[in-house]
C-alpha cells in the first residue's frame, strides 16, 4: 500500500478510536514520524496533504526538511528524540514543536535560544513514566516541580506532556499515569501512542499520537533509534 492509503487508514482508525471514547476526532493530531525515511518518501505524505511530522535527530532533520519546508506551506515539524543542550540553537531554528524537554538545563537553553531567535516554540515535557535508566524524560517524582519551572519561571509555552512507555509493559497504565500528572498540573495536551498502541492512547486521552511504521512502513532496523 502507498503512503496516501496508509495515512487515510491511520486517520480512519484515529477517528474510530476517538468516537469509541466519545471524543472528537479533530481533537487528536497525527504526527507522522518520518525519521530514517528519505525526503522522497516524506514528499509523498506532503503531496497527500499531511503536514504534521516528527523527527528524532536534529542533524538528520536538517538535511531533509529545509527544502521540503520551502516547497510545502504549513508544515509543523516536531522533534521527538532526545536533544543535547548544544543543539538547542539548531533545534529552535528548524522545529516548530519540541516534545522532549526533560531537564532544567535543556529547558533553560531553549528559553535562551527562543528569546535570541525571537521564536516561540510549543513544547512538551517528556516524562519517564517507566523510570528506565536508558530513556530520557523527567522522573515522575520531579514532574510537578519541572512543570512549574518551565511554565511559570522560564515562561515556556508548555502544551503538555509526552511519554514513551517501556517496550515490555502494558502501555495503558503509563498513558493513565501521564494523564494524571497532566491533569493535576492543568495541562491539556498529551503526546502518547505509537503505531502499536495509538488507539489505546486515544482511549486514555491522547491529543497527539506519533505514528511512524503504520504510515511509512518498516524502517531499516540498523538505523532505527
Ligand atoms: C520512532 C518513534 C515513534 C514512531 O514509532 P512507530 O512504532 O514506528 O509508530 C514514536 N515516538 C517516538 C519518540 C519515536 O522515536
mmCIF file of C-alpha atoms and ligand atoms in Angstrom:
data_model
loop_
_atom_site.group_PDB
_atom_site.id
_atom_site.type_symbol
_atom_site.label_atom_id
_atom_site.label_comp_id
_atom_site.label_asym_id
_atom_site.label_seq_id
_atom_site.Cartn_x
_atom_site.Cartn_y
_atom_site.Cartn_z
ATOM 1 C CA UNK A 1 0.000 0.000 0.000
ATOM 2 C CA UNK A 2 1.087 3.539 -0.692
ATOM 3 C CA UNK A 3 1.670 6.227 1.870
ATOM 4 C CA UNK A 4 -1.504 8.135 0.999
ATOM 5 C CA UNK A 5 -3.556 4.989 1.667
ATOM 6 C CA UNK A 6 -1.681 4.308 4.892
ATOM 7 C CA UNK A 7 -2.360 7.854 6.059
ATOM 8 C CA UNK A 8 -6.040 7.536 5.255
ATOM 9 C CA UNK A 9 -6.241 4.240 7.102
ATOM 10 C CA UNK A 10 -4.493 5.562 10.209
ATOM 11 C CA UNK A 11 -6.737 8.637 10.206
ATOM 12 C CA UNK A 12 -9.791 6.381 9.979
ATOM 13 C CA UNK A 13 -8.554 4.334 12.930
ATOM 14 C CA UNK A 14 -7.929 7.503 14.920
ATOM 15 C CA UNK A 15 -11.452 8.679 14.178
ATOM 16 C CA UNK A 16 -12.938 5.319 15.164
ATOM 17 C CA UNK A 17 -10.972 5.212 18.425
ATOM 18 C CA UNK A 18 -12.000 8.793 19.179
ATOM 19 C CA UNK A 19 -15.647 8.037 18.576
ATOM 20 C CA UNK A 20 -15.477 4.969 20.768
ATOM 21 C CA UNK A 21 -14.077 7.152 23.533
ATOM 22 C CA UNK A 22 -16.754 9.767 22.886
ATOM 23 C CA UNK A 23 -14.165 12.263 21.770
ATOM 24 C CA UNK A 24 -13.904 14.422 18.661
ATOM 25 C CA UNK A 25 -11.525 13.011 16.003
ATOM 26 C CA UNK A 26 -10.406 16.576 15.309
ATOM 27 C CA UNK A 27 -9.058 16.809 18.875
ATOM 28 C CA UNK A 28 -6.326 14.314 18.012
ATOM 29 C CA UNK A 29 -3.317 15.248 15.895
ATOM 30 C CA UNK A 30 -1.440 12.680 13.870
ATOM 31 C CA UNK A 31 2.306 13.269 13.978
ATOM 32 C CA UNK A 32 3.707 11.233 11.084
ATOM 33 C CA UNK A 33 7.116 10.041 12.239
ATOM 34 C CA UNK A 34 9.408 10.262 9.224
ATOM 35 C CA UNK A 35 12.757 9.516 10.886
ATOM 36 C CA UNK A 36 15.141 7.479 8.711
ATOM 37 C CA UNK A 37 12.862 7.796 5.670
ATOM 38 C CA UNK A 38 14.089 9.805 2.693
ATOM 39 C CA UNK A 39 12.847 13.200 1.543
ATOM 40 C CA UNK A 40 11.241 11.454 -1.434
ATOM 41 C CA UNK A 41 9.184 9.257 0.840
ATOM 42 C CA UNK A 42 8.214 12.196 3.031
ATOM 43 C CA UNK A 43 7.166 14.165 -0.050
ATOM 44 C CA UNK A 44 4.514 11.530 -0.787
ATOM 45 C CA UNK A 45 2.873 12.262 2.555
ATOM 46 C CA UNK A 46 3.084 16.012 1.909
ATOM 47 C CA UNK A 47 1.532 15.618 -1.525
ATOM 48 C CA UNK A 48 -1.249 13.602 0.118
ATOM 49 C CA UNK A 49 -1.930 16.688 2.226
ATOM 50 C CA UNK A 50 -0.352 15.732 5.518
ATOM 51 C CA UNK A 51 1.501 18.490 7.384
ATOM 52 C CA UNK A 52 2.499 17.349 10.886
ATOM 53 C CA UNK A 53 5.718 15.353 11.083
ATOM 54 C CA UNK A 54 8.091 14.038 13.713
ATOM 55 C CA UNK A 55 11.848 13.538 13.518
ATOM 56 C CA UNK A 56 14.133 12.234 16.244
ATOM 57 C CA UNK A 57 17.510 13.646 15.233
ATOM 58 C CA UNK A 58 18.345 17.291 14.645
ATOM 59 C CA UNK A 59 21.100 16.594 12.135
ATOM 60 C CA UNK A 60 19.034 14.211 10.052
ATOM 61 C CA UNK A 61 16.136 16.673 10.009
ATOM 62 C CA UNK A 62 18.470 19.493 8.945
ATOM 63 C CA UNK A 63 19.460 17.505 5.889
ATOM 64 C CA UNK A 64 15.911 16.647 4.914
ATOM 65 C CA UNK A 65 13.470 19.356 5.930
ATOM 66 C CA UNK A 66 14.543 22.877 4.883
ATOM 67 C CA UNK A 67 13.897 22.115 1.191
ATOM 68 C CA UNK A 68 10.546 20.475 1.970
ATOM 69 C CA UNK A 69 9.522 23.431 4.145
ATOM 70 C CA UNK A 70 10.310 25.669 1.176
ATOM 71 C CA UNK A 71 8.230 23.553 -1.140
ATOM 72 C CA UNK A 72 5.174 22.974 1.082
ATOM 73 C CA UNK A 73 3.292 25.522 3.177
ATOM 74 C CA UNK A 74 2.098 24.919 6.679
ATOM 75 C CA UNK A 75 4.472 22.165 7.756
ATOM 76 C CA UNK A 76 4.596 21.595 11.501
ATOM 77 C CA UNK A 77 7.777 19.789 12.474
ATOM 78 C CA UNK A 78 8.095 18.087 15.866
ATOM 79 C CA UNK A 79 11.320 16.962 17.491
ATOM 80 C CA UNK A 80 10.548 13.675 19.238
ATOM 81 C CA UNK A 81 14.086 12.436 20.016
ATOM 82 C CA UNK A 82 16.410 13.407 22.826
ATOM 83 C CA UNK A 83 18.061 16.785 22.472
ATOM 84 C CA UNK A 84 21.537 17.768 23.624
ATOM 85 C CA UNK A 85 21.865 21.244 25.058
ATOM 86 C CA UNK A 86 24.491 22.192 22.475
ATOM 87 C CA UNK A 87 21.970 21.507 19.713
ATOM 88 C CA UNK A 88 19.290 23.771 21.218
ATOM 89 C CA UNK A 89 20.109 26.559 18.785
ATOM 90 C CA UNK A 90 19.728 24.368 15.698
ATOM 91 C CA UNK A 91 16.586 22.758 17.071
ATOM 92 C CA UNK A 92 14.888 26.096 17.739
ATOM 93 C CA UNK A 93 15.802 27.281 14.255
ATOM 94 C CA UNK A 94 14.358 24.245 12.476
ATOM 95 C CA UNK A 95 11.497 22.804 14.526
ATOM 96 C CA UNK A 96 8.048 24.119 15.445
ATOM 97 C CA UNK A 97 7.454 21.908 18.463
ATOM 98 C CA UNK A 98 9.917 20.176 20.798
ATOM 99 C CA UNK A 99 8.381 17.192 22.560
ATOM 100 C CA UNK A 100 11.391 16.004 24.528
ATOM 101 C CA UNK A 101 12.171 18.736 27.031
ATOM 102 C CA UNK A 102 13.205 16.721 30.076
ATOM 103 C CA UNK A 103 15.679 18.590 32.281
ATOM 104 C CA UNK A 104 16.214 22.079 33.662
ATOM 105 C CA UNK A 105 19.480 22.695 31.806
ATOM 106 C CA UNK A 106 17.830 21.964 28.462
ATOM 107 C CA UNK A 107 14.738 23.992 29.324
ATOM 108 C CA UNK A 108 16.923 26.991 30.177
ATOM 109 C CA UNK A 109 18.960 26.623 26.982
ATOM 110 C CA UNK A 110 15.768 26.513 24.925
ATOM 111 C CA UNK A 111 14.311 29.548 26.670
ATOM 112 C CA UNK A 112 17.510 31.482 25.948
ATOM 113 C CA UNK A 113 17.577 30.404 22.295
ATOM 114 C CA UNK A 114 13.922 31.235 21.691
ATOM 115 C CA UNK A 115 14.483 34.668 23.112
ATOM 116 C CA UNK A 116 17.589 35.164 20.935
ATOM 117 C CA UNK A 117 15.852 33.971 17.784
ATOM 118 C CA UNK A 118 12.583 35.761 18.562
ATOM 119 C CA UNK A 119 10.731 32.487 18.057
ATOM 120 C CA UNK A 120 8.251 30.809 20.399
ATOM 121 C CA UNK A 121 8.035 27.048 20.036
ATOM 122 C CA UNK A 122 5.403 24.977 21.756
ATOM 123 C CA UNK A 123 6.988 22.342 23.928
ATOM 124 C CA UNK A 124 6.034 19.104 25.622
ATOM 125 C CA UNK A 125 7.771 17.876 28.731
ATOM 126 C CA UNK A 126 8.843 14.261 28.420
ATOM 127 C CA UNK A 127 8.110 12.145 31.482
ATOM 128 C CA UNK A 128 9.961 8.874 32.023
ATOM 129 C CA UNK A 129 6.882 7.087 33.340
ATOM 130 C CA UNK A 130 8.655 3.713 33.452
ATOM 131 C CA UNK A 131 11.712 5.189 35.230
ATOM 132 C CA UNK A 132 14.007 3.486 32.721
ATOM 133 C CA UNK A 133 17.703 4.352 33.017
ATOM 134 C CA UNK A 134 18.342 4.282 29.290
ATOM 135 C CA UNK A 135 15.440 6.536 28.447
ATOM 136 C CA UNK A 136 15.163 10.299 28.533
ATOM 137 C CA UNK A 137 12.469 12.062 30.440
ATOM 138 C CA UNK A 138 11.935 13.710 33.769
ATOM 139 C CA UNK A 139 11.224 11.271 36.611
ATOM 140 C CA UNK A 140 7.591 11.289 37.731
ATOM 141 C CA UNK A 141 8.510 12.458 41.235
ATOM 142 C CA UNK A 142 10.186 15.550 39.774
ATOM 143 C CA UNK A 143 7.457 16.301 37.236
ATOM 144 C CA UNK A 144 5.405 18.874 39.167
ATOM 145 C CA UNK A 145 8.467 20.948 40.002
ATOM 146 C CA UNK A 146 9.797 20.688 36.435
ATOM 147 C CA UNK A 147 6.464 21.809 35.003
ATOM 148 C CA UNK A 148 6.462 24.765 37.387
ATOM 149 C CA UNK A 149 9.999 25.723 36.340
ATOM 150 C CA UNK A 150 9.260 25.554 32.616
ATOM 151 C CA UNK A 151 5.862 27.187 32.649
ATOM 152 C CA UNK A 152 5.985 29.697 35.480
ATOM 153 C CA UNK A 153 9.628 30.615 35.794
ATOM 154 C CA UNK A 154 11.025 30.226 32.273
ATOM 155 C CA UNK A 155 7.682 31.181 30.664
ATOM 156 C CA UNK A 156 7.995 28.462 28.065
ATOM 157 C CA UNK A 157 4.896 27.623 26.039
ATOM 158 C CA UNK A 158 4.231 24.239 27.668
ATOM 159 C CA UNK A 159 1.475 22.494 25.711
ATOM 160 C CA UNK A 160 1.504 19.248 27.591
ATOM 161 C CA UNK A 161 3.317 16.037 28.441
ATOM 162 C CA UNK A 162 4.846 13.254 26.370
ATOM 163 C CA UNK A 163 5.860 9.703 27.245
ATOM 164 C CA UNK A 164 7.314 6.581 25.646
ATOM 165 C CA UNK A 165 6.195 3.567 27.718
ATOM 166 C CA UNK A 166 8.632 0.694 28.318
ATOM 167 C CA UNK A 167 8.520 -1.717 25.378
ATOM 168 C CA UNK A 168 7.756 -4.744 27.545
ATOM 169 C CA UNK A 169 4.954 -3.327 29.669
ATOM 170 C CA UNK A 170 1.261 -2.742 29.172
ATOM 171 C CA UNK A 171 1.271 0.827 27.820
ATOM 172 C CA UNK A 172 -2.160 1.750 29.166
ATOM 173 C CA UNK A 173 -1.023 2.187 32.755
ATOM 174 C CA UNK A 174 1.651 4.590 31.522
ATOM 175 C CA UNK A 175 -0.904 6.519 29.482
ATOM 176 C CA UNK A 176 -3.164 6.774 32.534
ATOM 177 C CA UNK A 177 -0.234 7.867 34.693
ATOM 178 C CA UNK A 178 0.780 10.591 32.225
ATOM 179 C CA UNK A 179 -2.806 11.828 32.061
ATOM 180 C CA UNK A 180 -2.901 12.015 35.851
ATOM 181 C CA UNK A 181 0.262 14.144 36.047
ATOM 182 C CA UNK A 182 -1.048 16.450 33.320
ATOM 183 C CA UNK A 183 -4.434 16.808 34.973
ATOM 184 C CA UNK A 184 -3.143 17.827 38.366
ATOM 185 C CA UNK A 185 -0.980 20.452 36.651
ATOM 186 C CA UNK A 186 -3.745 21.784 34.385
ATOM 187 C CA UNK A 187 -2.015 20.735 31.178
ATOM 188 C CA UNK A 188 -4.389 19.819 28.376
ATOM 189 C CA UNK A 189 -2.236 18.055 25.781
ATOM 190 C CA UNK A 190 -0.879 14.515 25.857
ATOM 191 C CA UNK A 191 1.542 13.176 23.233
ATOM 192 C CA UNK A 192 1.358 9.398 23.598
ATOM 193 C CA UNK A 193 0.778 6.357 21.446
ATOM 194 C CA UNK A 194 2.762 4.940 18.516
ATOM 195 C CA UNK A 195 1.909 2.502 15.688
ATOM 196 C CA UNK A 196 1.223 -0.395 18.054
ATOM 197 C CA UNK A 197 -0.802 1.379 20.680
ATOM 198 C CA UNK A 198 -2.212 4.681 19.444
ATOM 199 C CA UNK A 199 -5.806 3.509 19.693
ATOM 200 C CA UNK A 200 -5.290 2.643 23.361
ATOM 201 C CA UNK A 201 -3.591 6.006 23.889
ATOM 202 C CA UNK A 202 -6.641 7.763 22.459
ATOM 203 C CA UNK A 203 -8.856 5.948 24.961
ATOM 204 C CA UNK A 204 -6.626 7.391 27.692
ATOM 205 C CA UNK A 205 -6.833 10.934 26.376
ATOM 206 C CA UNK A 206 -4.000 11.326 23.856
ATOM 207 C CA UNK A 207 -4.333 14.584 21.928
ATOM 208 C CA UNK A 208 -1.383 13.754 19.705
ATOM 209 C CA UNK A 209 -0.222 10.340 18.502
ATOM 210 C CA UNK A 210 3.213 9.714 16.975
ATOM 211 C CA UNK A 211 2.919 7.132 14.233
ATOM 212 C CA UNK A 212 5.810 6.023 12.033
ATOM 213 C CA UNK A 213 5.623 2.439 10.837
ATOM 214 C CA UNK A 214 1.889 2.403 10.146
ATOM 215 C CA UNK A 215 2.324 5.398 7.824
ATOM 216 C CA UNK A 216 5.704 4.871 6.161
ATOM 217 C CA UNK A 217 6.273 1.128 6.550
ATOM 218 C CA UNK A 218 9.065 -0.545 8.486
ATOM 219 C CA UNK A 219 12.314 1.320 8.979
ATOM 220 C CA UNK A 220 15.728 -0.178 8.140
ATOM 221 C CA UNK A 221 16.488 -1.802 11.533
ATOM 222 C CA UNK A 222 20.127 -0.742 11.818
ATOM 223 C CA UNK A 223 19.465 2.975 11.752
ATOM 224 C CA UNK A 224 16.361 2.754 13.863
ATOM 225 C CA UNK A 225 16.530 4.603 17.146
HETATM 226 C C1 LIG B 1 10.067 6.202 16.199
HETATM 227 C C2 LIG B 1 9.201 6.845 17.203
HETATM 228 C C3 LIG B 1 7.799 6.772 17.086
HETATM 229 C C4 LIG B 1 7.078 6.007 15.993
HETATM 230 O O1 LIG B 1 7.162 4.644 16.235
HETATM 231 P P1 LIG B 1 6.320 3.606 15.321
HETATM 232 O O2 LIG B 1 6.237 2.410 16.181
HETATM 233 O O3 LIG B 1 7.097 3.397 14.083
HETATM 234 O O4 LIG B 1 4.998 4.215 15.068
HETATM 235 C C5 LIG B 1 7.040 7.446 18.034
HETATM 236 N N1 LIG B 1 7.618 8.140 19.032
HETATM 237 C C6 LIG B 1 8.952 8.229 19.179
HETATM 238 C C7 LIG B 1 9.513 9.025 20.294
HETATM 239 C C8 LIG B 1 9.788 7.576 18.276
HETATM 240 O O5 LIG B 1 11.122 7.676 18.418
#
